[in-house]
Every structure is written in C-alpha cells, then in structure tokens.
Coordinates of C-alpha atoms (C1' of nucleotides) in Angstrom, one line a residue:
Chain B
X1 CA 6.5 26.5 -21.3
X2 CA 7.5 24.9 -24.6
X3 CA 4.9 22.3 -23.8
X4 CA 1.9 24.5 -23.7
X5 CA 1.5 24.7 -27.4
X6 CA 2.2 21.0 -27.9
X7 CA -0.4 20.1 -25.3
X8 CA -3.0 22.2 -27.0
X9 CA -2.1 20.6 -30.2
X10 CA -2.6 17.0 -29.2
X11 CA -5.9 17.7 -27.6
X12 CA -7.2 19.1 -30.8
X13 CA -5.6 16.4 -32.9
X14 CA -7.2 13.7 -30.7
X15 CA -10.5 15.4 -30.6
X16 CA -10.8 16.0 -34.3
X17 CA -10.6 12.3 -35.1
X18 CA -14.0 11.6 -33.6
X19 CA -15.8 14.9 -33.0
X20 CA -17.0 17.8 -34.9
X21 CA -14.7 20.8 -34.5
X22 CA -17.6 22.8 -33.1
X23 CA -18.3 20.4 -30.3
X24 CA -18.6 22.4 -27.2
X25 CA -16.3 20.2 -25.2
X26 CA -13.2 20.8 -27.2
X27 CA -12.2 24.0 -25.5
X28 CA -12.5 22.5 -22.0
X29 CA -10.4 19.5 -23.0
X30 CA -7.7 21.7 -24.5
X31 CA -7.7 23.9 -21.5
X32 CA -7.2 21.1 -19.1
X33 CA -4.3 19.8 -21.1
X34 CA -2.8 23.2 -21.6
X35 CA -3.1 24.3 -18.0
X36 CA -1.4 21.2 -16.6
X37 CA 0.7 19.8 -19.4
X38 CA 1.9 17.1 -16.9
X39 CA 0.2 14.3 -18.9
X40 CA 1.7 12.2 -21.6
X41 CA 0.4 14.6 -24.2
X42 CA 3.0 17.1 -23.3
X43 CA 5.8 14.7 -24.0
X44 CA 5.0 14.1 -27.6
X45 CA 6.2 15.8 -30.8
X46 CA 3.7 17.2 -33.3
X47 CA 4.5 14.3 -35.6
X48 CA 3.9 11.7 -32.9
X49 CA 0.7 13.5 -32.0
X50 CA -0.7 13.3 -35.5
X51 CA 0.3 9.7 -35.7
X52 CA -1.3 8.9 -32.4
X53 CA -4.5 10.8 -33.2
X54 CA -5.2 8.3 -35.9
X55 CA -5.3 5.4 -33.5
X56 CA -6.8 7.2 -30.5
X57 CA -10.4 7.2 -29.5
X58 CA -12.2 9.8 -27.4
X59 CA -14.4 7.8 -25.0
X60 CA -17.0 9.0 -22.5
X61 CA -18.0 6.7 -19.6
X62 CA -20.7 7.2 -17.1
X63 CA -20.4 6.7 -13.3
X64 CA -20.0 3.1 -12.4
X65 CA -19.0 1.9 -15.8
X66 CA -16.0 -0.4 -15.8
X67 CA -12.9 0.4 -17.8
X68 CA -11.1 -2.8 -17.1
X69 CA -11.8 -5.7 -14.8
X70 CA -9.5 -7.5 -12.4
X71 CA -7.7 -10.4 -14.1
X72 CA -9.0 -9.3 -17.4
X73 CA -7.0 -8.8 -20.6
X74 CA -6.2 -5.3 -21.5
X75 CA -6.0 -4.0 -25.0
X76 CA -5.7 -0.3 -24.4
X77 CA -4.6 2.4 -22.0
X78 CA -6.9 5.3 -21.0
X79 CA -5.7 8.8 -20.5
X80 CA -8.0 10.5 -18.1
X81 CA -9.2 13.8 -19.6
X82 CA -11.9 14.7 -17.2
X83 CA -13.4 13.1 -14.1
X84 CA -12.1 10.6 -11.7
X85 CA -11.3 6.9 -12.1
X86 CA -11.2 4.6 -9.2
X87 CA -9.0 1.5 -9.0
X88 CA -10.0 -1.4 -6.8
X89 CA -9.4 -4.9 -5.8
X90 CA -11.9 -7.5 -4.5
X91 CA -11.5 -10.5 -2.3
X92 CA -13.2 -13.8 -3.2
X93 CA -15.9 -13.2 -0.6
X94 CA -16.7 -9.8 -2.0
X95 CA -14.8 -7.5 0.4
X96 CA -13.6 -4.6 -1.7
X97 CA -10.7 -2.2 -1.3
X98 CA -10.1 0.9 -3.4
X99 CA -6.4 1.1 -4.0
X100 CA -6.2 4.4 -5.9
X101 CA -7.9 7.3 -7.6
X102 CA -6.7 8.7 -10.9
X103 CA -7.4 12.2 -12.0
X104 CA -6.6 14.1 -15.2
X105 CA -4.2 13.7 -16.8
X106 CA -3.1 10.3 -15.5
X107 CA -2.8 7.3 -17.6
X108 CA -4.9 4.3 -16.5
X109 CA -3.6 0.8 -17.0
X110 CA -0.8 -1.4 -15.8
X111 CA 2.1 -0.9 -18.2
X112 CA 3.3 -4.1 -20.0
X113 CA 1.0 -6.5 -18.2
X114 CA -1.4 -8.4 -20.4
X115 CA -3.7 -9.0 -17.5
X116 CA -4.9 -6.1 -15.3
X117 CA -4.2 -6.7 -11.6
X118 CA -7.0 -4.4 -10.6
X119 CA -10.5 -3.1 -11.6
X120 CA -10.7 0.4 -13.0
X121 CA -14.1 2.0 -12.9
X122 CA -15.5 5.5 -13.6
X123 CA -15.9 7.1 -10.2
X124 CA -17.7 10.1 -11.8
X125 CA -18.6 10.6 -15.4
X126 CA -15.3 10.6 -17.2
X127 CA -13.8 11.4 -20.5
X128 CA -10.9 9.3 -21.7
X129 CA -8.5 9.2 -24.5
X130 CA -8.1 5.6 -25.4
X131 CA -4.7 4.5 -26.8
X132 CA -4.2 0.9 -28.1
X133 CA -1.7 -0.9 -25.8
X134 CA 0.8 -1.9 -28.5
X135 CA 0.7 1.6 -30.0
X136 CA 1.6 3.3 -26.7
X137 CA 4.3 0.7 -25.9
X138 CA 5.9 1.3 -29.3
X139 CA 5.8 5.0 -28.7
X140 CA 7.4 4.4 -25.4
X141 CA 10.4 2.8 -27.1
X142 CA 11.0 5.8 -29.3
X143 CA 10.3 8.6 -27.0
X144 CA 12.5 9.1 -23.9
X145 CA 10.4 12.1 -22.7
X146 CA 7.2 10.0 -22.7
X147 CA 9.0 7.2 -21.0
X148 CA 10.2 9.4 -18.3
X149 CA 6.7 10.8 -17.7
X150 CA 5.2 7.4 -17.4
X151 CA 8.0 6.3 -15.2
X152 CA 7.4 9.3 -13.0
X153 CA 3.7 8.6 -12.9
X154 CA 4.3 5.0 -11.8
X155 CA 6.8 6.1 -9.1
X156 CA 4.4 8.8 -7.9
X157 CA 1.6 6.2 -7.7
X158 CA 3.9 4.0 -5.7
X159 CA 4.6 6.8 -3.3
X160 CA 0.9 7.5 -3.0
X161 CA 0.1 3.8 -2.4
X162 CA 2.6 3.7 0.4
X163 CA 1.3 6.9 1.9
X164 CA -2.1 5.3 1.9
X165 CA -0.8 2.1 3.5
X166 CA 0.0 4.3 6.5
X167 CA -3.5 5.7 6.5
X168 CA -5.0 2.2 6.2
X169 CA -2.8 0.6 8.8
X170 CA -2.2 3.2 11.4
X171 CA -4.8 5.9 11.4
X172 CA -8.1 6.1 13.3
X173 CA -11.5 6.3 11.5
X174 CA -11.7 10.0 11.9
X175 CA -8.1 10.6 10.7
X176 CA -8.9 8.4 7.7
X177 CA -11.9 10.4 6.7
X178 CA -10.0 13.7 7.1
X179 CA -7.1 12.3 5.1
X180 CA -9.4 11.3 2.2
X181 CA -11.1 14.8 2.2
X182 CA -7.6 16.3 2.1
X183 CA -6.5 14.1 -0.7
X184 CA -9.5 14.9 -2.9
X185 CA -9.4 18.6 -2.1
X186 CA -5.7 18.8 -3.1
X187 CA -6.2 16.8 -6.3
X188 CA -9.3 18.4 -7.6
X189 CA -8.2 22.0 -7.1
X190 CA -4.4 21.7 -7.1
X191 CA -3.7 25.3 -7.6
X192 CA -6.1 27.3 -5.5
X193 CA -4.5 30.2 -3.8
X194 CA -6.0 30.4 -0.4
X195 CA -6.7 27.9 2.3
X196 CA -10.4 27.3 1.4
X197 CA -11.6 24.4 -0.8
X198 CA -15.1 23.8 -2.1
X199 CA -15.7 20.7 -4.1
X200 CA -18.0 17.8 -4.9
X201 CA -17.0 14.4 -3.6
X202 CA -16.5 12.2 -6.7
X203 CA -17.7 9.1 -4.9
X204 CA -20.4 7.6 -2.8
X205 CA -20.2 6.8 1.0
X206 CA -19.6 3.2 0.0
X207 CA -16.7 4.1 -2.2
X208 CA -15.3 6.2 0.6
X209 CA -15.7 3.3 3.0
X210 CA -14.0 1.0 0.5
X211 CA -11.1 3.4 0.1
X212 CA -10.6 3.8 3.9
X213 CA -11.2 0.2 4.9
X214 CA -14.3 1.2 7.0
X215 CA -18.0 0.7 6.8
X216 CA -20.4 3.3 5.4
X217 CA -21.8 3.9 8.9
X218 CA -18.5 4.7 10.4
X219 CA -17.7 7.1 7.5
X220 CA -21.1 8.8 8.0
X221 CA -20.5 9.2 11.7
X222 CA -17.0 10.6 11.2
X223 CA -18.3 13.1 8.6
X224 CA -20.9 14.2 11.0
X225 CA -18.3 14.7 13.7
X226 CA -16.1 16.8 11.3
X227 CA -19.2 18.8 10.5
X228 CA -20.1 19.5 14.1
X229 CA -16.5 20.4 14.8
X230 CA -16.7 23.0 12.1
X231 CA -14.0 21.6 10.0
X232 CA -16.4 21.1 7.0
X233 CA -19.9 21.8 5.9
X234 CA -21.8 19.3 3.8
X235 CA -24.7 20.1 1.5
X236 CA -26.6 17.7 -0.7
X237 CA -24.5 14.7 0.6
X238 CA -21.7 15.3 -1.9
X239 CA -20.9 19.0 -1.8
X240 CA -18.1 19.8 0.7
X241 CA -16.9 23.1 1.9
X242 CA -13.6 23.2 3.7
X243 CA -13.0 26.7 5.2
X244 CA -9.5 25.9 6.3
X245 CA -7.3 23.2 4.7
X246 CA -4.9 23.7 7.5
X247 CA -7.4 22.8 10.2
X248 CA -8.4 19.7 8.1
X249 CA -4.8 18.7 7.7
X250 CA -4.4 18.9 11.5
X251 CA -6.9 16.1 11.8
X252 CA -5.1 13.8 9.5
X253 CA -2.8 12.3 12.1
Chain A
X1 CA 20.2 -18.3 -20.5
X2 CA 22.5 -15.8 -22.1
X3 CA 22.3 -13.9 -18.8
X4 CA 23.7 -16.5 -16.6
X5 CA 27.3 -15.8 -17.6
X6 CA 26.8 -12.1 -17.5
X7 CA 25.4 -12.3 -14.0
X8 CA 28.2 -14.3 -12.7
X9 CA 30.6 -11.8 -14.3
X10 CA 29.2 -8.8 -12.6
X11 CA 29.2 -10.4 -9.2
X12 CA 32.9 -11.2 -9.5
X13 CA 33.6 -7.8 -11.0
X14 CA 31.8 -6.0 -8.1
X15 CA 33.4 -8.2 -5.5
X16 CA 36.9 -7.8 -6.7
X17 CA 36.9 -4.1 -6.2
X18 CA 36.8 -4.5 -2.4
X19 CA 37.5 -8.0 -1.4
X20 CA 40.2 -10.5 -1.8
X21 CA 39.5 -13.0 -4.5
X22 CA 39.7 -15.8 -1.9
X23 CA 37.0 -14.3 0.3
X24 CA 34.7 -17.0 1.2
X25 CA 31.6 -15.0 0.4
X26 CA 32.2 -14.6 -3.3
X27 CA 30.8 -18.0 -4.4
X28 CA 27.6 -17.4 -2.4
X29 CA 27.1 -13.9 -4.0
X30 CA 27.7 -15.2 -7.5
X31 CA 25.5 -18.1 -7.1
X32 CA 22.6 -15.9 -5.9
X33 CA 23.1 -13.7 -8.9
X34 CA 23.5 -16.5 -11.3
X35 CA 20.5 -18.5 -10.1
X36 CA 18.1 -15.7 -10.3
X37 CA 19.5 -13.2 -12.8
X38 CA 16.4 -11.2 -12.3
X39 CA 18.3 -8.3 -10.8
X40 CA 19.8 -5.3 -12.5
X41 CA 23.1 -7.2 -12.9
X42 CA 21.7 -9.4 -15.5
X43 CA 20.8 -6.4 -17.7
X44 CA 24.3 -5.1 -18.1
X45 CA 27.0 -5.7 -20.7
X46 CA 30.5 -6.8 -19.6
X47 CA 31.8 -3.4 -20.4
X48 CA 29.2 -1.7 -18.3
X49 CA 29.9 -4.1 -15.5
X50 CA 33.5 -3.4 -15.4
X51 CA 32.8 0.3 -15.5
X52 CA 30.2 -0.1 -12.8
X53 CA 32.5 -2.1 -10.6
X54 CA 34.9 0.8 -10.2
X55 CA 32.2 2.9 -8.5
X56 CA 30.4 0.2 -6.6
X57 CA 30.9 -0.7 -3.0
X58 CA 30.1 -3.9 -1.3
X59 CA 28.4 -3.0 2.0
X60 CA 27.3 -5.2 4.9
X61 CA 24.8 -3.9 7.4
X62 CA 23.6 -5.4 10.6
X63 CA 20.0 -5.8 11.7
X64 CA 18.4 -2.5 12.6
X65 CA 20.9 -0.3 10.8
X66 CA 19.3 2.3 8.6
X67 CA 20.1 2.5 4.9
X68 CA 18.3 5.8 4.3
X69 CA 16.0 7.9 6.5
X70 CA 12.6 9.4 5.7
X71 CA 12.9 12.8 4.1
X72 CA 16.6 12.4 3.9
X73 CA 18.9 13.1 0.9
X74 CA 19.9 10.0 -1.0
X75 CA 23.3 9.7 -2.7
X76 CA 23.2 6.0 -3.7
X77 CA 21.0 3.1 -4.5
X78 CA 21.5 -0.3 -2.8
X79 CA 21.2 -3.6 -4.6
X80 CA 20.2 -6.2 -2.1
X81 CA 22.5 -9.2 -2.4
X82 CA 21.5 -11.1 0.7
X83 CA 19.0 -10.5 3.5
X84 CA 15.9 -8.5 3.8
X85 CA 15.4 -4.7 3.8
X86 CA 12.3 -3.2 5.3
X87 CA 10.7 0.0 4.1
X88 CA 8.7 2.1 6.5
X89 CA 7.0 5.4 7.2
X90 CA 6.3 7.1 10.5
X91 CA 3.6 9.5 11.6
X92 CA 4.6 12.5 13.7
X93 CA 3.4 10.9 16.9
X94 CA 5.5 7.8 16.3
X95 CA 3.0 5.4 14.8
X96 CA 4.8 3.3 12.3
X97 CA 3.8 1.4 9.2
X98 CA 6.0 -0.9 7.2
X99 CA 5.2 -0.3 3.5
X100 CA 7.3 -3.0 1.9
X101 CA 10.0 -5.6 2.2
X102 CA 12.8 -6.0 -0.3
X103 CA 14.6 -9.2 -1.0
X104 CA 17.6 -10.1 -3.2
X105 CA 18.0 -9.0 -6.0
X106 CA 15.8 -5.9 -5.6
X107 CA 17.2 -2.3 -5.9
X108 CA 16.5 -0.2 -2.8
X109 CA 15.9 3.5 -3.4
X110 CA 13.3 5.9 -4.9
X111 CA 14.5 6.5 -8.5
X112 CA 15.1 10.1 -9.4
X113 CA 14.0 11.5 -6.1
X114 CA 16.6 13.5 -4.2
X115 CA 14.7 13.0 -1.0
X116 CA 13.7 9.6 0.1
X117 CA 9.9 9.3 0.9
X118 CA 10.5 6.4 3.2
X119 CA 12.9 4.9 5.7
X120 CA 14.9 1.8 4.6
X121 CA 16.4 -0.4 7.3
X122 CA 18.1 -3.8 7.4
X123 CA 15.4 -6.2 8.6
X124 CA 18.1 -8.9 8.9
X125 CA 21.8 -8.7 8.4
X126 CA 22.2 -7.7 4.8
X127 CA 24.8 -7.4 2.1
X128 CA 24.3 -4.7 -0.4
X129 CA 25.9 -3.5 -3.5
X130 CA 25.9 0.3 -3.3
X131 CA 25.8 2.3 -6.6
X132 CA 26.2 6.0 -6.6
X133 CA 22.9 7.7 -7.6
X134 CA 24.2 9.7 -10.6
X135 CA 26.1 6.7 -11.9
X136 CA 23.0 4.4 -12.0
X137 CA 20.9 7.1 -13.5
X138 CA 23.5 7.7 -16.3
X139 CA 23.6 4.0 -16.9
X140 CA 19.8 4.0 -17.1
X141 CA 19.9 6.5 -20.0
X142 CA 22.2 4.3 -22.0
X143 CA 20.8 0.9 -21.3
X144 CA 17.3 0.0 -22.4
X145 CA 17.4 -3.5 -20.8
X146 CA 18.4 -2.1 -17.4
X147 CA 15.7 0.6 -17.7
X148 CA 13.1 -2.1 -18.5
X149 CA 14.2 -4.1 -15.5
X150 CA 13.9 -1.3 -13.1
X151 CA 10.6 -0.2 -14.6
X152 CA 9.4 -3.7 -14.1
X153 CA 10.6 -3.7 -10.5
X154 CA 8.7 -0.4 -9.8
X155 CA 5.6 -1.7 -11.4
X156 CA 5.8 -4.9 -9.4
X157 CA 6.3 -3.0 -6.2
X158 CA 3.2 -1.0 -7.1
X159 CA 1.2 -4.2 -7.6
X160 CA 2.5 -5.5 -4.3
X161 CA 1.7 -2.2 -2.5
X162 CA -1.9 -2.4 -3.8
X163 CA -2.2 -6.0 -2.8
X164 CA -1.1 -5.1 0.7
X165 CA -3.6 -2.3 0.8
X166 CA -6.3 -4.9 0.6
X167 CA -4.7 -6.8 3.4
X168 CA -4.5 -3.7 5.6
X169 CA -7.9 -2.4 4.8
X170 CA -10.1 -5.4 4.5
X171 CA -8.6 -8.4 6.2
X172 CA -9.1 -9.6 9.8
X173 CA -6.1 -9.9 12.2
X174 CA -5.8 -13.6 11.6
X175 CA -6.0 -13.3 7.8
X176 CA -3.3 -10.6 8.0
X177 CA -0.9 -12.8 9.9
X178 CA -1.5 -15.7 7.6
X179 CA -0.9 -13.3 4.6
X180 CA 2.4 -12.2 5.9
X181 CA 3.6 -15.7 6.6
X182 CA 2.6 -16.6 3.0
X183 CA 4.4 -13.6 1.6
X184 CA 7.6 -14.3 3.4
X185 CA 7.4 -18.1 2.7
X186 CA 7.0 -17.4 -1.0
X187 CA 9.7 -14.8 -1.2
X188 CA 12.4 -16.5 0.8
X189 CA 12.2 -19.9 -1.0
X190 CA 10.7 -19.0 -4.3
X191 CA 11.4 -22.2 -6.0
X192 CA 10.8 -25.0 -3.6
X193 CA 9.1 -28.0 -5.2
X194 CA 6.6 -29.2 -2.7
X195 CA 4.0 -27.6 -0.6
X196 CA 6.0 -27.4 2.6
X197 CA 8.1 -24.4 3.7
X198 CA 10.5 -24.0 6.6
X199 CA 12.1 -20.6 7.2
X200 CA 13.2 -18.1 9.8
X201 CA 11.1 -14.9 10.1
X202 CA 13.4 -12.1 9.1
X203 CA 11.6 -9.7 11.5
X204 CA 10.5 -9.3 15.1
X205 CA 6.9 -9.3 16.4
X206 CA 7.0 -5.6 16.4
X207 CA 8.0 -5.4 12.8
X208 CA 5.2 -7.9 11.9
X209 CA 2.7 -5.7 13.8
X210 CA 4.0 -2.6 12.0
X211 CA 3.6 -4.3 8.7
X212 CA 0.1 -5.5 9.4
X213 CA -1.3 -2.5 11.2
X214 CA -1.8 -4.4 14.4
X215 CA -0.2 -4.5 17.9
X216 CA 2.3 -7.1 18.9
X217 CA -0.2 -8.7 21.3
X218 CA -2.6 -9.3 18.5
X219 CA 0.1 -10.8 16.3
X220 CA 1.2 -13.1 19.1
X221 CA -2.4 -14.3 19.7
X222 CA -3.0 -14.9 16.0
X223 CA 0.3 -16.8 15.7
X224 CA -0.8 -19.0 18.6
X225 CA -4.1 -19.7 17.0
X226 CA -2.4 -20.7 13.7
X227 CA -0.2 -22.9 15.8
X228 CA -3.0 -24.6 17.7
X229 CA -4.9 -25.0 14.4
X230 CA -1.9 -27.0 13.1
X231 CA -1.2 -24.6 10.2
X232 CA 2.3 -23.8 11.5
X233 CA 4.7 -24.8 14.1
X234 CA 7.0 -22.3 15.8
X235 CA 10.3 -23.0 17.5
X236 CA 12.6 -20.4 19.0
X237 CA 10.2 -17.6 18.2
X238 CA 11.5 -17.1 14.7
X239 CA 11.6 -20.5 13.1
X240 CA 8.5 -21.3 11.2
X241 CA 7.4 -24.6 9.7
X242 CA 4.5 -24.5 7.3
X243 CA 3.6 -28.1 6.5
X244 CA 1.1 -27.1 3.8
X245 CA 1.2 -23.8 2.0
X246 CA -2.2 -24.5 0.5
X247 CA -3.7 -24.7 4.0
X248 CA -2.0 -21.4 4.9
X249 CA -3.2 -19.8 1.8
X250 CA -6.8 -20.8 2.6
X251 CA -6.5 -18.7 5.7
X252 CA -5.5 -15.5 3.9
X253 CA -9.0 -14.3 3.0
Chain D
dC1 C1' -47.7 11.0 -4.0
dG2 C1' -45.3 6.6 -3.0
dA3 C1' -41.4 3.6 -3.8
dC4 C1' -36.6 3.5 -4.0
dT5 C1' -31.8 4.5 -3.2
dG6 C1' -28.4 6.5 -0.4
dA7 C1' -27.3 8.5 4.0
dT8 C1' -27.7 9.1 9.0
dT9 C1' -28.4 7.6 13.6
dG10 C1' -28.9 4.4 17.5
dA11 C1' -28.0 0.2 20.3
dG12 C1' -25.7 -3.9 21.1
dA13 C1' -22.1 -7.3 19.5
dT14 C1' -17.4 -8.0 18.1
dT15 C1' -12.7 -7.3 17.2
dG16 C1' -8.7 -5.6 18.4
dT17 C1' -6.2 -2.6 21.9
dT18 C1' -4.4 -1.5 26.4
dC19 C1' -2.5 -2.5 30.5
dA20 C1' -0.5 -5.8 33.5
dA21 C1' 1.4 -10.1 34.6
dG22 C1' 4.0 -14.1 33.3
dT23 C1' 7.1 -16.8 30.3
dT24 C1' 10.8 -18.1 27.1
dC25 C1' 14.9 -17.2 24.7
dG26 C1' 19.6 -16.0 24.2
dG27 C1' 23.4 -14.3 26.1
dT28 C1' 26.8 -13.6 30.1
dG29 C1' 29.5 -14.4 33.9
dG30 C1' 30.4 -17.3 37.8
Chain P
dC1 C1' 27.6 -26.1 32.9
dC2 C1' 24.4 -23.6 35.2
dA3 C1' 22.3 -19.5 37.2
dC4 C1' 21.0 -15.1 36.1
dC5 C1' 19.6 -11.2 33.4
dG6 C1' 17.2 -8.4 30.0
dA7 C1' 14.7 -8.4 25.9
dA8 C1' 11.3 -10.4 23.3
dC9 C1' 7.3 -12.9 23.4
dT10 C1' 2.8 -14.8 25.3
dT11 C1' -1.3 -14.7 27.9
dG12 C1' -5.2 -12.7 30.4
dA13 C1' -8.8 -9.3 31.6
dA14 C1' -10.9 -4.9 31.0
dC15 C1' -11.8 -1.4 27.7
dA16 C1' -12.5 1.2 23.4
dA17 C1' -13.2 1.5 18.6
dT18 C1' -15.5 -0.1 15.0
dC19 C1' -18.9 -3.2 13.0
dT20 C1' -23.6 -5.1 12.6
dC21 C1' -28.2 -4.8 12.5
dA22 C1' -32.2 -2.1 12.5
dA23 C1' -34.9 2.0 12.3
dT24 C1' -35.4 6.5 10.3
dC25 C1' -34.6 10.3 7.2
dA26 C1' -33.8 12.8 2.7
dG27 C1' -33.7 13.2 -1.9
dT28 C1' -35.1 11.4 -6.7
dC29 C1' -37.7 9.3 -10.1
dG30 C1' -41.8 7.5 -12.0

DNA sequence: CGACTGATTGAGATTGTTCAAGTTCGGTGG
DNA sequence: CCACCGAACTTGAACAATCTCAATCAGTCG
C-alpha cells in the first residue's frame, strides 16, 4: 500500500517533463500506475523519481512502429504505460515468430545487452516511458527493490516463454487459438470479478498466426469453430466476447 | 584470470565436505570449474566459499532421476557440475514438452519461487552441487557479482527459450532436428577449434521428440535423411559425428 | 462508388502422425 | 563366446492436420 502514493508520484513527475499539466492523458496514466504498482515505478524513492524524470521521455508510438530491431543497438529501455508491445524474431527467409507480448507496466528491452536479440514493435497504439539504458542500469546498482522487480519480471517472462513452448510444440491449432485468447483475456483485464471477458484483440490475424506458429487461414478457421461452438462471439473482426472463461480454458489442452 | 584460482578453490572446498581428498573425481570437477569459471563459483570470495561449502552437498543422480517435479516445493538449487539436466512441462493428458537443457556450470532451479513451474530431470548421469534455497538467496543479497551472474544466466535462458520458440513454431521437422544437433554440439564442446564435432547425444529419441514437438518416428526419419545427405554419421544410436558444423548450420533454417 | 486491405471459406497438396512391422543395440545367462 | 531377450530405434503405408492456393466477402478510405 505504501507504493500507491509513490506510483502516482512518478507518473506525474515523468509526465510533467514533456506535457502540459492539463493534458487529458495524465489521469489515465497515473491511474494505471496507481492501480497496479507492479511496475518499476513502484520501486523508486521520490528522490530517484525526480532524478529519473529529468532523463525520461514520454513517447507515443502507433501500431506497427518498431521500438527496437533485431540485432540492433539499444540505447534505451521502454516502460509500457498503455497498449501492447509485441516481441518477435525472424528467420533469414522471412518466417516470423512472435516470442512474447508485453503489457503495462512491463519494461521492454534486454537488460545489459548492447544488441537486442529480438524486434519489439507496437502491437497497438502504445505509450511508453523511455529511460536511457545507462541511466536505468545505474539506478539498478543503487536500488535493490528495483533490481528485484526487474529480476522478477525477467523470471516471469522466462516462465511465460516456457509455457508458450508447450503451446507451440504440443498443442493442436484449436488449442493454440484458445490459449492465446485466454492469455490476452487474462492480461488485459486481470482483475475482473466474474467469468466473462469482453475485449479487443490487440493484434491482426497475421500476428496471431505468427504467435501460434500457424497460418492466418488456420487461425481464421479455428476462430470460426470457437464461434460456432458458442465459446466466443466476434464482432468487427477484433472485438471478442468470452461469456465463460472456464469454458475457454477447457479448450486450451 | 583472477577467477581461475577462486574457482579451483570452491571446487575443492565443496568437495572436501563430503568426499575423501583422494577421491578420483576431484581433479575432474576442479578442472571443469577452472576452465570455464562462468558458473556461480567464480563469483564468490574465499570466505563465502568456505561458508558455502559447509551447507553444500555433492549429489550424483542417474539418468532419468528427477531433481524437482512440476508444481512441487523446492528446498534447494542444484549447480550442474557434469552431465545434462533436462527441463520439461507436461499437459494434463500427458503430452510433454522439453523447455530447456542445462549444462555445466548452470544453476538449476527457479529463483525465488517456492513452487517449481517445471520438472527437472537428469538427462544423462549428472553430478550436482546442491545448495539450500535460503542459503543461496542470502548469499545473493550480499554478493553483487553472484547476483549479476545469476541474472545473466536467467537472461540467457530467456534468450534461448525465445530462440527455441522460433524453432518450435516456424521450422520444419528436418530443420528442427538439425537445430537440436547444432545446439548440443555447440554446448557440449564449446571450444573446439575446427569445424568438426563428435559427441554422444545426451538424450533418447523420445527426449529429442519432446524437445522438438515431434514424434519419435519423425525424428528418426529426419536423422536418417541427414545421414544419407552426408551431414552426420550415427553409430550405436547415440554417437554422432558432424564433419562440418557449417553444413549442419545451413540446414537449421 | 470503386479500389484496397484484411478476413473468411473451400479444395487440393503436403507434412507430419498413427499404427504396424521389422531391426539393432546392449545386456544376460547358458 | 554366443544365443537370446527386451528396449530403443527404424521403416513403411495409410491417415489426419495443417498449409497452400484461389476465390469470395466485409469493412475502410479516397
């Protein structure tokens, strides 16, 4: 609980560096930090926040814009404030695999590496808080709480990557699609009370296919099957209604 | 270079707690620490080593023995001294996926979690250095170098997991098999000079299939194809000769 | 309205699986 | 040392899942 105030603080501090105090997005940003306070923000002292805010930049990127390219030098880390970032890798011949999604308040960027092993791209319109690489790494030395948070994020990402390996290697197409819907539903609305979820897919059919190791046609067919089985309803291609998460989960293998 | 001495030191310290000083395995263990000094050993001060050695146990486990089970409580971490450990996850209906291999001098075990998200099992006969969970975590607080090493290992494992996701999701059966051979060849003999590699597979066809998301029959067929293409020769099922790593790499997609 | 992009649907081709024999390897006992 | 046994591996043929290619549909932007 002690973090709630601190989290609100950083958001304002970060925001004020670049935006007018009356900017309509401020409350939203603060709320998102406040509500979750799982992000790195929550691990910082007011002093560190003020210091950080001087080097930090609020960045908005539109769908499809690249944050960092594979095998490219990285100068900064991006803290996701709003939206979804997709991480992918590409084979020489163009085959692509999405290897992770990052939601607020994750930090995007391979710690300590000078060269990014993956591509990071805005999967939806995103707002980021960009921290210079050296700056964050220095902070990391000084602040054990921050260190622990980022360590925890890395370990959680490793757990998720391994979970996904099971999905990629051992599940059928229909289980894969169900698994992705479940993943997105639980990440986008982590604290809904009941068993229903309504959300917009933050990605195209191609992205879904690339995440699941399938083709867009197979994805489309499996979505249609889930639809006719009454597990989901789809409107406007992206808008998904899951009346019962439990029934969806039962299809995940 | 400063680490070489330290590394040798810990190996002896650890070993002396349980084994006679004349035990024939001591030199081998020391050498492996000394040569690589990438493991956690190398990050410890002599004092810490002595302290650690009092709580540490040298453990040998035979092929197939489980180190930790999925969703099981963990009381210790295992440092791999010799052999290969395989990490896997299983779906309710028994479908299995191997999600990683660990070679010396990796540390096995999900840091900070009380419950292991995966199963760890000896893929070959292994020798482990078992450190009580609390002990290692305490050491981690005190020692920044150790912390950095384990952080680096976690990040490297994350990179590897994501690389493997590409293999699982986007490569053909034959590229998958070639990729695994390459992975094993490079990990087992990391510092061979030329382009040839000769090694014994540390795993059965079933393990290979479970790592690649294939069936044993498909693995077998693809190995036969690589054999008749002259990329590898196989003797006694497990013994692999790769005359040219470059040619193998060209088949990895 | 018409062109364009993204998604769906269908039909046939392909890859990998399943099921069913064989074969080889490594150990064991005569 | 050899014959035998079970487990692990290989091979073949039929089958199923997914992909590919192609046509159609729906929504969006000039």
